[in-house]
Tab-separated table of C-alpha atoms in Angstrom:
chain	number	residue	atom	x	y	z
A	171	UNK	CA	-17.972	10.912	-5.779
A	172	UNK	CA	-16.888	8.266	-8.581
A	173	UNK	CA	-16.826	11.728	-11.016
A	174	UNK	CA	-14.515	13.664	-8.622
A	175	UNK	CA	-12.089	10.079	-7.942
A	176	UNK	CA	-12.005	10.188	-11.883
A	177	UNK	CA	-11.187	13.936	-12.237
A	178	UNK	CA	-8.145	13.496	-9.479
A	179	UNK	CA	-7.252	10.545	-11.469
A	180	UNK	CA	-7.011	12.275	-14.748
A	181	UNK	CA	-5.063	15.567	-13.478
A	182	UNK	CA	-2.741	13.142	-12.053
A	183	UNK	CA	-2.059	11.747	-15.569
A	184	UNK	CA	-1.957	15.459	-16.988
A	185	UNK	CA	0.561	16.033	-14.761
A	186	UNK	CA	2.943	13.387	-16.028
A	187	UNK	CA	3.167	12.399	-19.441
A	188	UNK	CA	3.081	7.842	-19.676
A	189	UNK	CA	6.437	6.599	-19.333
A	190	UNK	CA	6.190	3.089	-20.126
A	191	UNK	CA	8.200	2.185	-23.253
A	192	UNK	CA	7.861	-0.885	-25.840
A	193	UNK	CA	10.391	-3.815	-24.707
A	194	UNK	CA	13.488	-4.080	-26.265
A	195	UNK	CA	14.006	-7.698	-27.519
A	196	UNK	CA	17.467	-7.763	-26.282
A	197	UNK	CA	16.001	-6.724	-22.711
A	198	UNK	CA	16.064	-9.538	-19.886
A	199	UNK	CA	12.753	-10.907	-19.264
A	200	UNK	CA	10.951	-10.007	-15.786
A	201	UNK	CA	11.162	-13.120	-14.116
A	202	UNK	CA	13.453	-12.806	-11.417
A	203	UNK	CA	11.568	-9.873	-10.383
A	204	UNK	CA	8.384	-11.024	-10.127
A	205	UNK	CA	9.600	-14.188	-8.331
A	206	UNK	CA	11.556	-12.229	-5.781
A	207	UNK	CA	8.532	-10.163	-5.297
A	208	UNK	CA	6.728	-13.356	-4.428
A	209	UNK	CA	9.510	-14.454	-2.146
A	210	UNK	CA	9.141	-11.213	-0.261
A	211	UNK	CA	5.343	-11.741	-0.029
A	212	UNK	CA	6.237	-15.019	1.406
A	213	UNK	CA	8.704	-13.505	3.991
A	214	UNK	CA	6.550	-10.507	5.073
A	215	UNK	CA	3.193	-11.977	5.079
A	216	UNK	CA	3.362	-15.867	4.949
A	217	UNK	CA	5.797	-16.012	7.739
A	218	UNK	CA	6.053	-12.588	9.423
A	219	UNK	CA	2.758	-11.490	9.180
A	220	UNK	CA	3.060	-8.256	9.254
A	221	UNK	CA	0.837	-5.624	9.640
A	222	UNK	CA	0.032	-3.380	6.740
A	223	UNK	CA	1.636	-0.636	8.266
A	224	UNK	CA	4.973	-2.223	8.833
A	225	UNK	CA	4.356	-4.456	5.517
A	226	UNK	CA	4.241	-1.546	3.532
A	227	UNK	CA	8.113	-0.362	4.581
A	228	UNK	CA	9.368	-3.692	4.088
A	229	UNK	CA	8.155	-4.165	0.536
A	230	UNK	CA	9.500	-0.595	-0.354
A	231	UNK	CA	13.018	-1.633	0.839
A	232	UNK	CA	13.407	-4.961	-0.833
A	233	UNK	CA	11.889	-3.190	-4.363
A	234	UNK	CA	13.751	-0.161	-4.010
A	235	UNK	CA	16.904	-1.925	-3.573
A	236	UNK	CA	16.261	-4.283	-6.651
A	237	UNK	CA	15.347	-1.988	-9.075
A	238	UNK	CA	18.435	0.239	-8.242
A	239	UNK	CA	20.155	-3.096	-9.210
A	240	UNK	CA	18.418	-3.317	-12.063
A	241	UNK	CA	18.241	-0.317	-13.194
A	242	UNK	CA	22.487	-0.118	-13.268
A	243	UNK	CA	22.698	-2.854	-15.024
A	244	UNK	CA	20.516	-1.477	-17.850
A	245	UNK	CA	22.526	1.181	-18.168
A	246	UNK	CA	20.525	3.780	-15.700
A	247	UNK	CA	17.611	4.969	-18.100
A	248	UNK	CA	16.250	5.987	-15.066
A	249	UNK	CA	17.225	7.511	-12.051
A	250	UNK	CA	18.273	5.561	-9.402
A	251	UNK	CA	16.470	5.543	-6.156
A	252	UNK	CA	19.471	5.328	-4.043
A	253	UNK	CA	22.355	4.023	-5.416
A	254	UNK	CA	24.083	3.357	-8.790
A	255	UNK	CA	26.796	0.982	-8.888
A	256	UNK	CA	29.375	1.062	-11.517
A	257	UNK	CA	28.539	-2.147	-14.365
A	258	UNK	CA	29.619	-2.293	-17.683
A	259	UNK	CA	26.281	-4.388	-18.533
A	260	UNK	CA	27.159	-7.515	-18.668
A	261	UNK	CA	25.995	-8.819	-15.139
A	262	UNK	CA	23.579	-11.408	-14.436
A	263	UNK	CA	20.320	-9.172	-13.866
A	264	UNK	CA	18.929	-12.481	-12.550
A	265	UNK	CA	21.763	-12.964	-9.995
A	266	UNK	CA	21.596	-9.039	-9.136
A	267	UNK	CA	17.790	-9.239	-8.228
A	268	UNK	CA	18.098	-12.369	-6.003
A	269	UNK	CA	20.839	-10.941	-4.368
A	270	UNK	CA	19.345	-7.560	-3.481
A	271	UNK	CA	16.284	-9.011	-2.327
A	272	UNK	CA	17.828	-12.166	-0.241
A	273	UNK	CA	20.247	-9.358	1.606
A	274	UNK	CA	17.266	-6.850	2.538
A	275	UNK	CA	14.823	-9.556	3.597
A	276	UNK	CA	17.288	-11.267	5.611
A	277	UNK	CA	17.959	-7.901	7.362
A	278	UNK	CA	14.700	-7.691	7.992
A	279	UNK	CA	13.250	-11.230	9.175
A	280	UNK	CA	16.778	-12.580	10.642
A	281	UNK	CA	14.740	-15.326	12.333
A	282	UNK	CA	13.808	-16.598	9.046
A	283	UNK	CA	17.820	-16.451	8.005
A	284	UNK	CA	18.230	-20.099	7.372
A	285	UNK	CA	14.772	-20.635	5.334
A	286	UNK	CA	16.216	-17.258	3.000
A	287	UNK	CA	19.621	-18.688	2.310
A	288	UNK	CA	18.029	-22.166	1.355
A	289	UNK	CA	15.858	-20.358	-0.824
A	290	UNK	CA	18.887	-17.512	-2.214
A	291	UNK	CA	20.751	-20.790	-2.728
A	292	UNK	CA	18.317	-22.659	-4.453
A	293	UNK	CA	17.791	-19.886	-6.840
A	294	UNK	CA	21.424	-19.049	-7.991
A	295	UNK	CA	21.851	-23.172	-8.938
A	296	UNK	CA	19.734	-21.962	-12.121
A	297	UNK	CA	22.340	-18.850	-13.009
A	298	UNK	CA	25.268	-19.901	-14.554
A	299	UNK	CA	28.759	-20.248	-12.456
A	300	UNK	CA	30.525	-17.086	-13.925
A	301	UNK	CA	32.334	-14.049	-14.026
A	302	UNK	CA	28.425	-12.695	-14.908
A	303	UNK	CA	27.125	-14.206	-12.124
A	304	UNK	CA	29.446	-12.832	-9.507
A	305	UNK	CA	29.100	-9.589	-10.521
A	306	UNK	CA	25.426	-9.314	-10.286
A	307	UNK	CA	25.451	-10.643	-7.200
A	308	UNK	CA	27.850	-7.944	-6.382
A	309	UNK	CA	25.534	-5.267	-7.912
A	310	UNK	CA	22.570	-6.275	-6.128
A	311	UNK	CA	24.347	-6.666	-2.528
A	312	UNK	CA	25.631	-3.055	-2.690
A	313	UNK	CA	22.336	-1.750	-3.867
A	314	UNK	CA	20.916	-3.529	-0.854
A	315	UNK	CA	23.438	-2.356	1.523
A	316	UNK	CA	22.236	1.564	0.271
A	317	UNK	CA	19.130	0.522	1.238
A	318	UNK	CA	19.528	-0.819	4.447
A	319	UNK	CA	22.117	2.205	5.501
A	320	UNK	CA	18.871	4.835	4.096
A	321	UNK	CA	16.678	3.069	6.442
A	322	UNK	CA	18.909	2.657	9.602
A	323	UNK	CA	17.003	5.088	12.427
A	324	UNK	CA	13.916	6.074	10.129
A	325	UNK	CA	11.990	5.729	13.180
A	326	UNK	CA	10.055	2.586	12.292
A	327	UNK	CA	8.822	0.446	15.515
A	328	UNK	CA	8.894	3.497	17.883
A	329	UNK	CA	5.965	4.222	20.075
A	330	UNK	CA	2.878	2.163	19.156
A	331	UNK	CA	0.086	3.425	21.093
A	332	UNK	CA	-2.189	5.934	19.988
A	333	UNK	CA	-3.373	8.898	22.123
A	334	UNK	CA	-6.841	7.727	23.604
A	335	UNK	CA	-9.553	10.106	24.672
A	336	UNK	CA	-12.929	9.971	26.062
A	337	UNK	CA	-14.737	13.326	25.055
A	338	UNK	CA	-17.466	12.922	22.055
A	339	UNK	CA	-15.788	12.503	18.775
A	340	UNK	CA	-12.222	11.269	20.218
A	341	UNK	CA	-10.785	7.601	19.524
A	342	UNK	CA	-10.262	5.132	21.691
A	343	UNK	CA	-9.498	1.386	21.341
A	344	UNK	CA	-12.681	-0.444	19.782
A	345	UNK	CA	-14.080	-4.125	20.842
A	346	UNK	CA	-13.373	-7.045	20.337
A	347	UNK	CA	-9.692	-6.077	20.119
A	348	UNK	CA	-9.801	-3.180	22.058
A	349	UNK	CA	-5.914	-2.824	19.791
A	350	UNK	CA	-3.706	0.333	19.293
A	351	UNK	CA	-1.071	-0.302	17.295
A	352	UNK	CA	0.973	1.845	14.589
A	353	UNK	CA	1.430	5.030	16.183
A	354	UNK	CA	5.067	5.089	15.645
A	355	UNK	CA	4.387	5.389	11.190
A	356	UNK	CA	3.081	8.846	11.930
A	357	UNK	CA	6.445	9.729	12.337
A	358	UNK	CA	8.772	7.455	10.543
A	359	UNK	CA	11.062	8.944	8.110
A	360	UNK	CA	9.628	8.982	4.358
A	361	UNK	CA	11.156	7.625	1.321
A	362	UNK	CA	10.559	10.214	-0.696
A	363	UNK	CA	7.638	12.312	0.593
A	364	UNK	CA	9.876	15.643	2.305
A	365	UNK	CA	7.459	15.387	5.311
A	366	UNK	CA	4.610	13.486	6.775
A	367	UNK	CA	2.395	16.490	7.023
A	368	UNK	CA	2.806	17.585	3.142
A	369	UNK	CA	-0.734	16.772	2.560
A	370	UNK	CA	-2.622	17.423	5.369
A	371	UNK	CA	-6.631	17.801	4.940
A	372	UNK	CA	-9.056	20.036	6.189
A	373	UNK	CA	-9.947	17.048	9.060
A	374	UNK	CA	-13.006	15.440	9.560
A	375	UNK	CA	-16.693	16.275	9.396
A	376	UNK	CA	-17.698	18.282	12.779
A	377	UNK	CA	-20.034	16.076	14.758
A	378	UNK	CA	-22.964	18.932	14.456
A	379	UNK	CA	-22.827	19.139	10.457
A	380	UNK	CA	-25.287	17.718	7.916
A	381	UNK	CA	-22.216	15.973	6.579
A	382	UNK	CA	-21.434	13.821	9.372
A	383	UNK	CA	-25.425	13.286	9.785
A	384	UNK	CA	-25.094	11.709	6.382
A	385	UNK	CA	-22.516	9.458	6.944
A	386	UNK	CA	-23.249	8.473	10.552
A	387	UNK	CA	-26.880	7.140	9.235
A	388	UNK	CA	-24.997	5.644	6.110
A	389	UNK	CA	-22.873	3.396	7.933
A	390	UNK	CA	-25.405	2.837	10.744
A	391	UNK	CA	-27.710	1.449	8.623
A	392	UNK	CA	-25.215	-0.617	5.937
A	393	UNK	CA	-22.243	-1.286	7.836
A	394	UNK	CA	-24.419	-2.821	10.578
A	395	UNK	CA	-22.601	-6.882	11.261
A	396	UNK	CA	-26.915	-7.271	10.917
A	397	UNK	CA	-27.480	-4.854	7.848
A	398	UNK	CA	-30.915	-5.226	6.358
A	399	UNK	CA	-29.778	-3.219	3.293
A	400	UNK	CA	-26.620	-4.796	2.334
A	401	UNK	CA	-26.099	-6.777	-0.482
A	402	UNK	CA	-24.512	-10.342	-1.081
A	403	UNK	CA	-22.089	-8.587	-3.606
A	404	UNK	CA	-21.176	-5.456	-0.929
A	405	UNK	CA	-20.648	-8.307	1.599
A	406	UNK	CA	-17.779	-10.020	-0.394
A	407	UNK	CA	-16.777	-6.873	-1.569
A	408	UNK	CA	-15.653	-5.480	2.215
A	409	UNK	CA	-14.435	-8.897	3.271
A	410	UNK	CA	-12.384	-9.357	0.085
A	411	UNK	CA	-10.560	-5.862	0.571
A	412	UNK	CA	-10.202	-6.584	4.455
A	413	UNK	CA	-8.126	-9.593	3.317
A	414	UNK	CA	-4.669	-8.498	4.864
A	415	UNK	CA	-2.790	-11.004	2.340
A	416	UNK	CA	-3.554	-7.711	-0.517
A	417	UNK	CA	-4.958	-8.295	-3.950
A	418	UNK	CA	-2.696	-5.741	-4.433
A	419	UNK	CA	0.530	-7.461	-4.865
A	420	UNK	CA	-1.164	-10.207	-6.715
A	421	UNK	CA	-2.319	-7.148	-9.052
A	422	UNK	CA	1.246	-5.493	-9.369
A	423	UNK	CA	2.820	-8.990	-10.520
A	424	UNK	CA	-0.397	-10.040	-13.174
A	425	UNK	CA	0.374	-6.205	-14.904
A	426	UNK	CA	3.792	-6.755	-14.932
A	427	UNK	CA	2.998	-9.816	-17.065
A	428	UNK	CA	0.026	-8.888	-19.313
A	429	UNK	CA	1.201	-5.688	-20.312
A	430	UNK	CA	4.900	-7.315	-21.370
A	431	UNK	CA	7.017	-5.509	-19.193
A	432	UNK	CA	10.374	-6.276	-19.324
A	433	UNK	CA	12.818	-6.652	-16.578
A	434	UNK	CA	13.764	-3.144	-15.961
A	435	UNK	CA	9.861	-1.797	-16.519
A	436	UNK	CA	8.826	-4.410	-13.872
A	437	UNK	CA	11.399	-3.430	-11.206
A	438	UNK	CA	10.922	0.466	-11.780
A	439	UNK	CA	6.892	-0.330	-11.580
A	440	UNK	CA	7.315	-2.300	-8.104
A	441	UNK	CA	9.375	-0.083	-6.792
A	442	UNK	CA	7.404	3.275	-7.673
A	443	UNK	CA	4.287	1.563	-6.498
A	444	UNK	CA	5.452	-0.091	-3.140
A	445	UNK	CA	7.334	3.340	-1.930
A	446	UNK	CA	4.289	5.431	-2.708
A	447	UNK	CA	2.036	2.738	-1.131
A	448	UNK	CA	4.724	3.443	2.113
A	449	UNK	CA	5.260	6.825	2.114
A	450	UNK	CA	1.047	7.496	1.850
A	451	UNK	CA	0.436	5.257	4.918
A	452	UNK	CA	2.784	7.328	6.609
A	453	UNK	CA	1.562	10.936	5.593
A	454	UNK	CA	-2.179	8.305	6.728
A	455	UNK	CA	-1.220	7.474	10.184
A	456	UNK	CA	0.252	11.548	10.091
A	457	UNK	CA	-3.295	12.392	9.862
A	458	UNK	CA	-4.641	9.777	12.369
A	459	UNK	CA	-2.884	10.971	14.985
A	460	UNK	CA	-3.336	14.401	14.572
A	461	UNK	CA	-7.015	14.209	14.112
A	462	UNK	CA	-7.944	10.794	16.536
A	463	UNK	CA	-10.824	10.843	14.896
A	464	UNK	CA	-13.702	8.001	16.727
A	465	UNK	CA	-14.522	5.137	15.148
A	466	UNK	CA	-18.048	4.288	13.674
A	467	UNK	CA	-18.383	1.630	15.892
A	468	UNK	CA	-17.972	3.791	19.067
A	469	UNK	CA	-19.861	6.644	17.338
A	470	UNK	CA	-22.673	4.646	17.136
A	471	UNK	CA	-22.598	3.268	20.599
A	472	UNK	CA	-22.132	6.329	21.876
A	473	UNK	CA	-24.429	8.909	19.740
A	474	UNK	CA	-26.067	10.430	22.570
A	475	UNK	CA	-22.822	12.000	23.864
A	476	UNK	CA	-21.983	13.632	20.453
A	477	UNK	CA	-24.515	16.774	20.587
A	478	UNK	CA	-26.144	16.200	17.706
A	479	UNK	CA	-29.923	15.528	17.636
A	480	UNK	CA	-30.052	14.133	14.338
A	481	UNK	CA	-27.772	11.310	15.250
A	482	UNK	CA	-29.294	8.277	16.671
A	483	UNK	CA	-27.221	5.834	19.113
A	484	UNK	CA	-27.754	1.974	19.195
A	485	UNK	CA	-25.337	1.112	22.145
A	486	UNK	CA	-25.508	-2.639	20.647
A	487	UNK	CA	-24.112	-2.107	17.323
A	488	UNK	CA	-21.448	-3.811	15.737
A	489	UNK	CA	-19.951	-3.401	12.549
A	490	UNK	CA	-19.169	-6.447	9.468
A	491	UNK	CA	-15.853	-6.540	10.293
A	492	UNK	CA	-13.526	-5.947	13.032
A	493	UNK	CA	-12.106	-2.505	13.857
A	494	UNK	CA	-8.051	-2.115	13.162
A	495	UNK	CA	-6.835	-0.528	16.211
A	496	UNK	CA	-6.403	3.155	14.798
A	497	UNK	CA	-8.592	6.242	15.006
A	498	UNK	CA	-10.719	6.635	11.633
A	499	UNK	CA	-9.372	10.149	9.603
A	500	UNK	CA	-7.927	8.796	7.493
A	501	UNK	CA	-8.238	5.498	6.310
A	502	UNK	CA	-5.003	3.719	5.913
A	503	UNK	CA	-6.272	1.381	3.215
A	504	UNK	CA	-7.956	4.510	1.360
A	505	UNK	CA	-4.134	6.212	1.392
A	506	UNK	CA	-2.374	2.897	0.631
A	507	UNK	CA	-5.408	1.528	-2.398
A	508	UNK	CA	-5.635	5.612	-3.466
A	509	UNK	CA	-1.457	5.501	-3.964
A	510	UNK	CA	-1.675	2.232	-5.944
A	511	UNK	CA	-4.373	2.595	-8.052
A	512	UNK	CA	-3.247	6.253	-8.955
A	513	UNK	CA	0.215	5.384	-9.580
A	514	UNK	CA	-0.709	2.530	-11.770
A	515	UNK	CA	-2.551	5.060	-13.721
A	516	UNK	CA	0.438	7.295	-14.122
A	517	UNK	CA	2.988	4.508	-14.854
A	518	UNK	CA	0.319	2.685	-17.789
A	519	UNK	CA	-0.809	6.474	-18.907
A	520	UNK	CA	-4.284	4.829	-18.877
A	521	UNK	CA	-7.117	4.025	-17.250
A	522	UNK	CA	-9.420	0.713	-18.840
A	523	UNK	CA	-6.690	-2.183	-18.389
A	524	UNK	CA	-8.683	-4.928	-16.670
A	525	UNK	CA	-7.394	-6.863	-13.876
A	526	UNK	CA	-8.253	-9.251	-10.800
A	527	UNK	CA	-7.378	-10.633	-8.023
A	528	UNK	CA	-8.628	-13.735	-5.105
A	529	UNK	CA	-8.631	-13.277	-1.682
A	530	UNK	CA	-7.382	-16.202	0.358
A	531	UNK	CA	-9.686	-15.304	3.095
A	532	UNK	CA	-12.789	-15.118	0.944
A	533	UNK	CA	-11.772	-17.381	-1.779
A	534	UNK	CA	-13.335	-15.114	-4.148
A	535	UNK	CA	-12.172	-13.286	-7.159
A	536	UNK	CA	-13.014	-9.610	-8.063
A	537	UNK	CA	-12.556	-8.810	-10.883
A	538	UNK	CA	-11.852	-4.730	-11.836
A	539	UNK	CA	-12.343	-2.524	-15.518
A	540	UNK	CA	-9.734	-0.058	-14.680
A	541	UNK	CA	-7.853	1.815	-11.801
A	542	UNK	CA	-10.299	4.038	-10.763
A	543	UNK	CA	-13.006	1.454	-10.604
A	544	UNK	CA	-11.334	-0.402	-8.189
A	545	UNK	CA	-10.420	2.805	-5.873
A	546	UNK	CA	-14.491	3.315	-5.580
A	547	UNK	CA	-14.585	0.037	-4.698
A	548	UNK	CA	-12.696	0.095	-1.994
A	549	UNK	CA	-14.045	2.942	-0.786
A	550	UNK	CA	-17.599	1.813	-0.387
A	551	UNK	CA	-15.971	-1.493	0.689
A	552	UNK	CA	-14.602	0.134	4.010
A	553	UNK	CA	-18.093	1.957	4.590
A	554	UNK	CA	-20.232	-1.536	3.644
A	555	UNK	CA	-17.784	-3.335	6.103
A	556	UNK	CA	-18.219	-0.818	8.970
A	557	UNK	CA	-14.981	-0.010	9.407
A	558	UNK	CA	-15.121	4.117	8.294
A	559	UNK	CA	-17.094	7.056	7.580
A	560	UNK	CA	-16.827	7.811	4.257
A	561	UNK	CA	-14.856	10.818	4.279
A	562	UNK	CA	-12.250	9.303	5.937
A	563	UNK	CA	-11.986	7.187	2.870
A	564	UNK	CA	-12.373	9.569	0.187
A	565	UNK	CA	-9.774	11.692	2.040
A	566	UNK	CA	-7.153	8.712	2.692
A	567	UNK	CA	-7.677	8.439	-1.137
A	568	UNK	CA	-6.894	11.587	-1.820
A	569	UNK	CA	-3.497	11.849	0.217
A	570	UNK	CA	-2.591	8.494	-1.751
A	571	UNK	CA	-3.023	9.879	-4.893
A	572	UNK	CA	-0.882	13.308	-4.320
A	573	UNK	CA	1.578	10.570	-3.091
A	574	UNK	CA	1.612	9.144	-6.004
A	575	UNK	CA	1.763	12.268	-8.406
A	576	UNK	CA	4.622	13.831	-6.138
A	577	UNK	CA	6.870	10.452	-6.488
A	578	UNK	CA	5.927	10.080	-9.914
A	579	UNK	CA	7.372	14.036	-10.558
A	580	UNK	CA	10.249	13.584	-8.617
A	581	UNK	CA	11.931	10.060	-8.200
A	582	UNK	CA	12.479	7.308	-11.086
A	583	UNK	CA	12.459	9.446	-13.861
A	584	UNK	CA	14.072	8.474	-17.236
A	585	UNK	CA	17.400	9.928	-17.692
């Protein structure tokens, strides 16, 4: 498995030469970028707490609409996302990024539209009163405004339930939560993906097969809430990747600052990464619905039903961690974790640039040697918690990192 993750990793790098280029001295630093980014996390996940599926959307708008802003201001030596609005270069960048941000997130969280303007306020007393100041903010307000008109009616927050059945090998809602929630990304307009259904797999194991034999008694035995096999380290491992506050944005933002980016590499790297991330839990919860695939937990508890003899049921098992309220194929942190990690590769044209990241739910750090090794990770992570069968993980992986590839081949390319 790690061999075939790596070979998918390097044909996505074949595919697309590196594209990060040295720093210009004369190039605005990446500040403002990575604090807005943290000002988002606050907004979607501090105070919203949103769920990954509607997190995902929000953090492509707000980057997508900075980096256009950005990205004018440099002179376009990419193309934009959306929108490029006339500058002559000379606009605060700083201004430009607080701007676009402050306007999408207040869009977005409108009951937070006091705490944002304190904050947007705050901020701009540190830019200099100015001709330069006004016009960034003028930059980054219209590339917002693109933004918010591209995403008006892209069918986000429609229907949220789920189909349930109750034949063998059909979802329905799992204890404790007994949830069903996110139906509605299945079908909510793409950023850059022409449909949902571009990568649609082969679906899951049959409940008869070897393969599913294999993976049933895998997670049986290690992704038992009682497992007698798993480790300390696999413990912390599935609990750290559960964390819904991701180690992924703290990753994005500790890149942007050990490998030097500058203001414009930073933007274009947070925007690439976030709309990918979206765009493959879409094409994810595509592929959830159209499979409703049963979870382990009720494929366990329910093994005698599924007509396989090799398959042993334990009506009282539980897995690690608690069941999201979605049907298994695929897994939406496989797609989200196989987009990042594979577009990360592309963007850095390598592979072996160490990183970490603390969960505030664990209060441990992981620490990772490269991309790929972290992808494995958290695919054995969601099989050690419980959660999925592993081919649900691999594949979610896979539909992430064709995600990834396609973006990276046909948005933000330098001019």
């Amino acid at each position: 498995m790690k061999r075939a993750l790596a070979l998918l990793l390097l044909l996505s790098a074949v595919l697309a030469p590196p594209a990060v280029p040295a720093a210009a001295a004369t190039t605005p630093g990446n500040d403002a970028v990575i604090t807005w980014n943290t000002y988002a996390q606050t907004a979607i996940w501090e105070v919203a707490r949103e769920n990954p599926w509607v997190q995902s959307r929000s953090f492509a708008m707000v980057q997508g609409a900075v980096y256009d802003a950005v990205n004018a201001i440099a002179g376009q030596p990419y193309q934009p996302y959306l929108s490029a609005p006339r500058t002559t270069g000379r606009e605060s960048t700083d201004a430009a990024v607080a701007a676009a941000a402050h306007r999408v997130l207040t869009a977005l969280f409108p009951a937070q539209r006091d705490r944002l303007r304190t904050q947007y306020d705050d901020y701009l007393t540190g830019i200099p009163d100015g001709r330069a100041e006004r016009s960034g903010i003028a930059v980054g307000e219209r590339t917002a405004d693109a933004m918010l008109a591209a995403r008006a009616g892209d069918g986000a927050f429609g229907v949220e339930a789920f189909p349930v059945g109750t034949e063998p090998g059909r979802w329905r809602p799992t204890p404790p939560t007994f949830a069903n929630a996110g139906a509605w990304s299945a079908d909510m307009r793409p950023f850059v993906l022409p449909r949902a259904d571009l990568f649609r797999t082969a679906g899951p194991p049959s409940l008869t097969s070897a393969a599913y034999t294999r993976e049933f008694d895998e997670i049986k035995a290690i992704g038992a809430v009682n497992s007698a096999t798993r480790t300390p380290d696999q413990t912390d491992a599935a609990r750290w990747w559960h964390d819904r506050r991701l180690g992924q944005w703290e990753i994005n933002r500790q890149l942007a600052v050990t490998q030097r980016l500058d203001a414009v590499q930073t933007a274009r790297l947070l925007a690439m990464v976030n709309i990918a991330a979206s765009d493959a839990n879409t094409a994810c919860f595509n592929e959830k619905r159209h499979w409703g695939f049963w979870r382990p937990v009720t494929a366990i508890q329910l093994a005698e039903t599924d007509g396989n003899p090799d398959t042993t049921g334990d009506p009282a098992w539980m897995p690690l961690l608690i069941t999201p309220g979605s049907p298994d194929y695929t897994s939406g942190h496989g797609c989200a974790t196989g987009s990042n990690m594979t577009m990360l590769r592309l963007f850095f044209g390598r592979d072996d640039i160490p990183f970490h990241a603390t969960s505030a739910d664990t209060g441990t750090t992981r620490y990772f040697t490269g991309f790929s090794d972290a992808l494995q990770e958290l695919i054995d992570a969601r099989v050690w918690g419980g959660i999925h069968f592993r081919s649900a993980d691999t594949a979610g992986a896979g539909i992430g990192a064709k995600t990834s590839v396609y973006l990276y081949l046909h948005a933000f390319r330098r001019r």
